[in-house]
Amino acid sequence: MTHCPPLSGYIPVARGSDARLPALRFALAGLVAATLLLGGVILSGQVAAQTYKAEYKLSTVVPTSFPWGRGGEIWANLVRERTAGRINIKVYPGVSLVGGDQTREFTAIRQGVIDMAVGSTINWSPQVKALNLFSLPFLMPDYAAIDALTHGGVGAEVFATLERSGVVPLAWGENGFREISNSRREIHLPADLKGLKLRVVGSPLFIETMTALGANPVQMSWADAQPALASGAVDGQENPLSIFAAAKLHQVGQKFVTLWGYVADPLIFVINREVWASWTPADREIVRAAAIEAGVQETVLARKGLVEPGQPEWQAVAANGVTITRLKPEEREQFVIATRRIYARWKAEIGPKLVDDAERAIAARPVRR
Ligand code: X2X
């Protein structure tokens, strides 16, 4: 009989059946563990499937007849198709999930009252100070400047801040350059704003900017703004072309629009953190990719007729009897000068580093249009 040296790792024991017991136990334990693990995977799969809600509520301020609302709809449709209906998103326009109060939308997303949203940086700025960046007067001179921020390092910094604030940001869209309108007179210079009652929304930055320009700002929701304009309770407001045109603000007395491009609000596609965590990684990627695609399409819609020569969409508004005023550079400069102090004060509030980064990114933007 030849002598076999013990295999490495095999511990020889003295007697027959007893000798194999520890190995057997070990094997059994392994089998039990593997079974448990497999069961766990299956179970967690079932749990995940069960925790998918029948409907996910997506909040927007304006309905699908506006580029913004349409962006939400595109996102919802792409996700429904690509998840074969596993993730069923319904658009709730008019911020109806928070009774129309758009400045409460962000908190409701964090709390899970709202599952997801396509929201304006302005509306979330009371809760997320960094978002006031986009409302700094005369920071962004053109579309390339917006893109330089949202699609560069500044956009990534803002997304990191949103993550820390408790939501999952996925993609950028656009509301647009906010132009000032009113029922009383053409605006060429800050002096023309004197005494005008202007509806604004969002953070105190808007109140301070308008006050610095000599106007009387009144903060109210978009839902309240339209009746207030119709009744003459306020004289004017500021919003992008896409809102002005789709809401037909010329019908509520807004006869004068000045294209001053003082601020532009991007839109952000976000999801509640728990909802995000409840989905499989594959589904999360579908939702993220769909948000990015919807954001690109939405931005194209929001810029339609504004990036083409002569801005045909504003011409269409003019055809409704609205006077469109384009500022001379020296006129615009007067507005810049009058708001410089507010800019400096809010730069400190927002965080000088983020604003410095933004200023640098804009100065280095590749294409000016
Ligand atoms: O309320 C507005 O002015 C609007 C529709 O543009 C926003 O939600 C920021």
JSON list of N, CA, C and O and ligand atoms in Angstrom, two decimals, residues 61-62 68 102 120 122-123 175 178 199 201 220-222 237-240 243 265, ligand 1:
[
{"chain": "A", "resi": 61, "resn": "VAL", "atom": "N", "xyz": [-44.99, 72.52, -13.39]},
{"chain": "A", "resi": 61, "resn": "VAL", "atom": "CA", "xyz": [-45.80, 73.72, -13.13]},
{"chain": "A", "resi": 61, "resn": "VAL", "atom": "C", "xyz": [-46.83, 73.90, -14.26]},
{"chain": "A", "resi": 61, "resn": "VAL", "atom": "O", "xyz": [-47.99, 74.17, -14.00]},
{"chain": "A", "resi": 62, "resn": "VAL", "atom": "N", "xyz": [-46.37, 73.72, -15.49]},
{"chain": "A", "resi": 62, "resn": "VAL", "atom": "CA", "xyz": [-47.29, 73.98, -16.62]},
{"chain": "A", "resi": 62, "resn": "VAL", "atom": "C", "xyz": [-47.60, 72.68, -17.37]},
{"chain": "A", "resi": 62, "resn": "VAL", "atom": "O", "xyz": [-46.82, 71.72, -17.33]},
{"chain": "A", "resi": 68, "resn": "TRP", "atom": "N", "xyz": [-42.14, 72.74, -21.32]},
{"chain": "A", "resi": 68, "resn": "TRP", "atom": "CA", "xyz": [-41.81, 72.20, -19.99]},
{"chain": "A", "resi": 68, "resn": "TRP", "atom": "C", "xyz": [-42.67, 70.97, -19.66]},
{"chain": "A", "resi": 68, "resn": "TRP", "atom": "O", "xyz": [-42.14, 69.90, -19.29]},
{"chain": "A", "resi": 102, "resn": "GLN", "atom": "N", "xyz": [-45.78, 76.29, -6.08]},
{"chain": "A", "resi": 102, "resn": "GLN", "atom": "CA", "xyz": [-44.57, 75.73, -6.69]},
{"chain": "A", "resi": 102, "resn": "GLN", "atom": "C", "xyz": [-43.33, 75.82, -5.79]},
{"chain": "A", "resi": 102, "resn": "GLN", "atom": "O", "xyz": [-42.40, 75.04, -5.96]},
{"chain": "A", "resi": 120, "resn": "SER", "atom": "N", "xyz": [-38.31, 73.94, -12.07]},
{"chain": "A", "resi": 120, "resn": "SER", "atom": "CA", "xyz": [-37.46, 75.11, -12.33]},
{"chain": "A", "resi": 120, "resn": "SER", "atom": "C", "xyz": [-36.52, 75.36, -11.16]},
{"chain": "A", "resi": 120, "resn": "SER", "atom": "O", "xyz": [-36.92, 75.22, -10.00]},
{"chain": "A", "resi": 122, "resn": "ILE", "atom": "N", "xyz": [-35.72, 78.08, -10.11]},
{"chain": "A", "resi": 122, "resn": "ILE", "atom": "CA", "xyz": [-36.28, 79.20, -9.32]},
{"chain": "A", "resi": 122, "resn": "ILE", "atom": "C", "xyz": [-37.17, 78.66, -8.20]},
{"chain": "A", "resi": 122, "resn": "ILE", "atom": "O", "xyz": [-37.07, 79.07, -7.06]},
{"chain": "A", "resi": 123, "resn": "ASN", "atom": "N", "xyz": [-38.02, 77.72, -8.58]},
{"chain": "A", "resi": 123, "resn": "ASN", "atom": "CA", "xyz": [-39.00, 77.22, -7.60]},
{"chain": "A", "resi": 123, "resn": "ASN", "atom": "C", "xyz": [-38.36, 76.45, -6.46]},
{"chain": "A", "resi": 123, "resn": "ASN", "atom": "O", "xyz": [-38.93, 76.35, -5.39]},
{"chain": "A", "resi": 175, "resn": "ASN", "atom": "N", "xyz": [-36.39, 76.22, -19.03]},
{"chain": "A", "resi": 175, "resn": "ASN", "atom": "CA", "xyz": [-37.56, 77.10, -19.15]},
{"chain": "A", "resi": 175, "resn": "ASN", "atom": "C", "xyz": [-37.14, 78.23, -20.09]},
{"chain": "A", "resi": 175, "resn": "ASN", "atom": "O", "xyz": [-37.70, 78.38, -21.14]},
{"chain": "A", "resi": 178, "resn": "ARG", "atom": "N", "xyz": [-35.83, 84.86, -19.13]},
{"chain": "A", "resi": 178, "resn": "ARG", "atom": "CA", "xyz": [-37.05, 85.47, -18.61]},
{"chain": "A", "resi": 178, "resn": "ARG", "atom": "C", "xyz": [-37.10, 86.94, -19.02]},
{"chain": "A", "resi": 178, "resn": "ARG", "atom": "O", "xyz": [-36.25, 87.73, -18.62]},
{"chain": "A", "resi": 199, "resn": "ARG", "atom": "N", "xyz": [-45.34, 90.87, -10.70]},
{"chain": "A", "resi": 199, "resn": "ARG", "atom": "CA", "xyz": [-45.41, 89.55, -10.06]},
{"chain": "A", "resi": 199, "resn": "ARG", "atom": "C", "xyz": [-44.08, 88.82, -10.25]},
{"chain": "A", "resi": 199, "resn": "ARG", "atom": "O", "xyz": [-43.55, 88.76, -11.35]},
{"chain": "A", "resi": 201, "resn": "VAL", "atom": "N", "xyz": [-41.76, 85.18, -8.61]},
{"chain": "A", "resi": 201, "resn": "VAL", "atom": "CA", "xyz": [-41.89, 83.93, -7.87]},
{"chain": "A", "resi": 201, "resn": "VAL", "atom": "C", "xyz": [-40.54, 83.60, -7.29]},
{"chain": "A", "resi": 201, "resn": "VAL", "atom": "O", "xyz": [-39.52, 84.17, -7.70]},
{"chain": "A", "resi": 220, "resn": "MET", "atom": "N", "xyz": [-45.99, 85.77, -5.93]},
{"chain": "A", "resi": 220, "resn": "MET", "atom": "CA", "xyz": [-47.18, 84.90, -5.99]},
{"chain": "A", "resi": 220, "resn": "MET", "atom": "C", "xyz": [-46.94, 83.73, -6.93]},
{"chain": "A", "resi": 220, "resn": "MET", "atom": "O", "xyz": [-46.02, 83.77, -7.75]},
{"chain": "A", "resi": 221, "resn": "SER", "atom": "N", "xyz": [-47.75, 82.71, -6.78]},
{"chain": "A", "resi": 221, "resn": "SER", "atom": "CA", "xyz": [-47.59, 81.51, -7.61]},
{"chain": "A", "resi": 221, "resn": "SER", "atom": "C", "xyz": [-48.03, 81.79, -9.04]},
{"chain": "A", "resi": 221, "resn": "SER", "atom": "O", "xyz": [-48.73, 82.78, -9.30]},
{"chain": "A", "resi": 222, "resn": "TRP", "atom": "N", "xyz": [-47.65, 80.91, -9.92]},
{"chain": "A", "resi": 222, "resn": "TRP", "atom": "CA", "xyz": [-48.05, 81.04, -11.32]},
{"chain": "A", "resi": 222, "resn": "TRP", "atom": "C", "xyz": [-49.57, 80.95, -11.44]},
{"chain": "A", "resi": 222, "resn": "TRP", "atom": "O", "xyz": [-50.20, 81.66, -12.22]},
{"chain": "A", "resi": 237, "resn": "GLN", "atom": "N", "xyz": [-45.03, 91.05, -15.25]},
{"chain": "A", "resi": 237, "resn": "GLN", "atom": "CA", "xyz": [-44.42, 89.80, -14.80]},
{"chain": "A", "resi": 237, "resn": "GLN", "atom": "C", "xyz": [-43.17, 89.54, -15.65]},
{"chain": "A", "resi": 237, "resn": "GLN", "atom": "O", "xyz": [-42.88, 90.29, -16.58]},
{"chain": "A", "resi": 238, "resn": "GLU", "atom": "N", "xyz": [-42.45, 88.48, -15.32]},
{"chain": "A", "resi": 238, "resn": "GLU", "atom": "CA", "xyz": [-41.31, 88.08, -16.16]},
{"chain": "A", "resi": 238, "resn": "GLU", "atom": "C", "xyz": [-41.35, 86.57, -16.35]},
{"chain": "A", "resi": 238, "resn": "GLU", "atom": "O", "xyz": [-41.56, 85.83, -15.40]},
{"chain": "A", "resi": 239, "resn": "ASN", "atom": "N", "xyz": [-41.23, 86.15, -17.59]},
{"chain": "A", "resi": 239, "resn": "ASN", "atom": "CA", "xyz": [-41.28, 84.73, -17.94]},
{"chain": "A", "resi": 239, "resn": "ASN", "atom": "C", "xyz": [-40.69, 84.55, -19.33]},
{"chain": "A", "resi": 239, "resn": "ASN", "atom": "O", "xyz": [-40.65, 85.49, -20.12]},
{"chain": "A", "resi": 240, "resn": "PRO", "atom": "N", "xyz": [-40.27, 83.32, -19.64]},
{"chain": "A", "resi": 240, "resn": "PRO", "atom": "CA", "xyz": [-39.73, 83.08, -20.98]},
{"chain": "A", "resi": 240, "resn": "PRO", "atom": "C", "xyz": [-40.82, 83.11, -22.05]},
{"chain": "A", "resi": 240, "resn": "PRO", "atom": "O", "xyz": [-42.01, 82.95, -21.74]},
{"chain": "A", "resi": 243, "resn": "ILE", "atom": "N", "xyz": [-43.48, 80.39, -22.11]},
{"chain": "A", "resi": 243, "resn": "ILE", "atom": "CA", "xyz": [-44.59, 80.54, -21.16]},
{"chain": "A", "resi": 243, "resn": "ILE", "atom": "C", "xyz": [-45.52, 81.66, -21.64]},
{"chain": "A", "resi": 243, "resn": "ILE", "atom": "O", "xyz": [-46.74, 81.50, -21.70]},
{"chain": "A", "resi": 265, "resn": "ASP", "atom": "N", "xyz": [-33.94, 80.36, -16.40]},
{"chain": "A", "resi": 265, "resn": "ASP", "atom": "CA", "xyz": [-34.03, 79.21, -15.48]},
{"chain": "A", "resi": 265, "resn": "ASP", "atom": "C", "xyz": [-33.98, 77.89, -16.22]},
{"chain": "A", "resi": 265, "resn": "ASP", "atom": "O", "xyz": [-34.81, 77.61, -17.07]},
{"chain": "B", "resi": 1, "resn": "X2X", "atom": "O1", "xyz": [-44.09, 80.76, -12.16]},
{"chain": "B", "resi": 1, "resn": "X2X", "atom": "C1", "xyz": [-43.38, 81.01, -13.15]},
{"chain": "B", "resi": 1, "resn": "X2X", "atom": "O2", "xyz": [-43.11, 82.16, -13.50]},
{"chain": "B", "resi": 1, "resn": "X2X", "atom": "C2", "xyz": [-42.80, 79.86, -13.93]},
{"chain": "B", "resi": 1, "resn": "X2X", "atom": "C3", "xyz": [-43.94, 79.12, -14.60]},
{"chain": "B", "resi": 1, "resn": "X2X", "atom": "O3", "xyz": [-41.94, 80.33, -14.91]},
{"chain": "B", "resi": 1, "resn": "X2X", "atom": "C4", "xyz": [-42.07, 79.02, -12.97]},
{"chain": "B", "resi": 1, "resn": "X2X", "atom": "O4", "xyz": [-42.55, 78.04, -12.47]},
{"chain": "B", "resi": 1, "resn": "X2X", "atom": "C5", "xyz": [-40.72, 79.43, -12.58]}
]
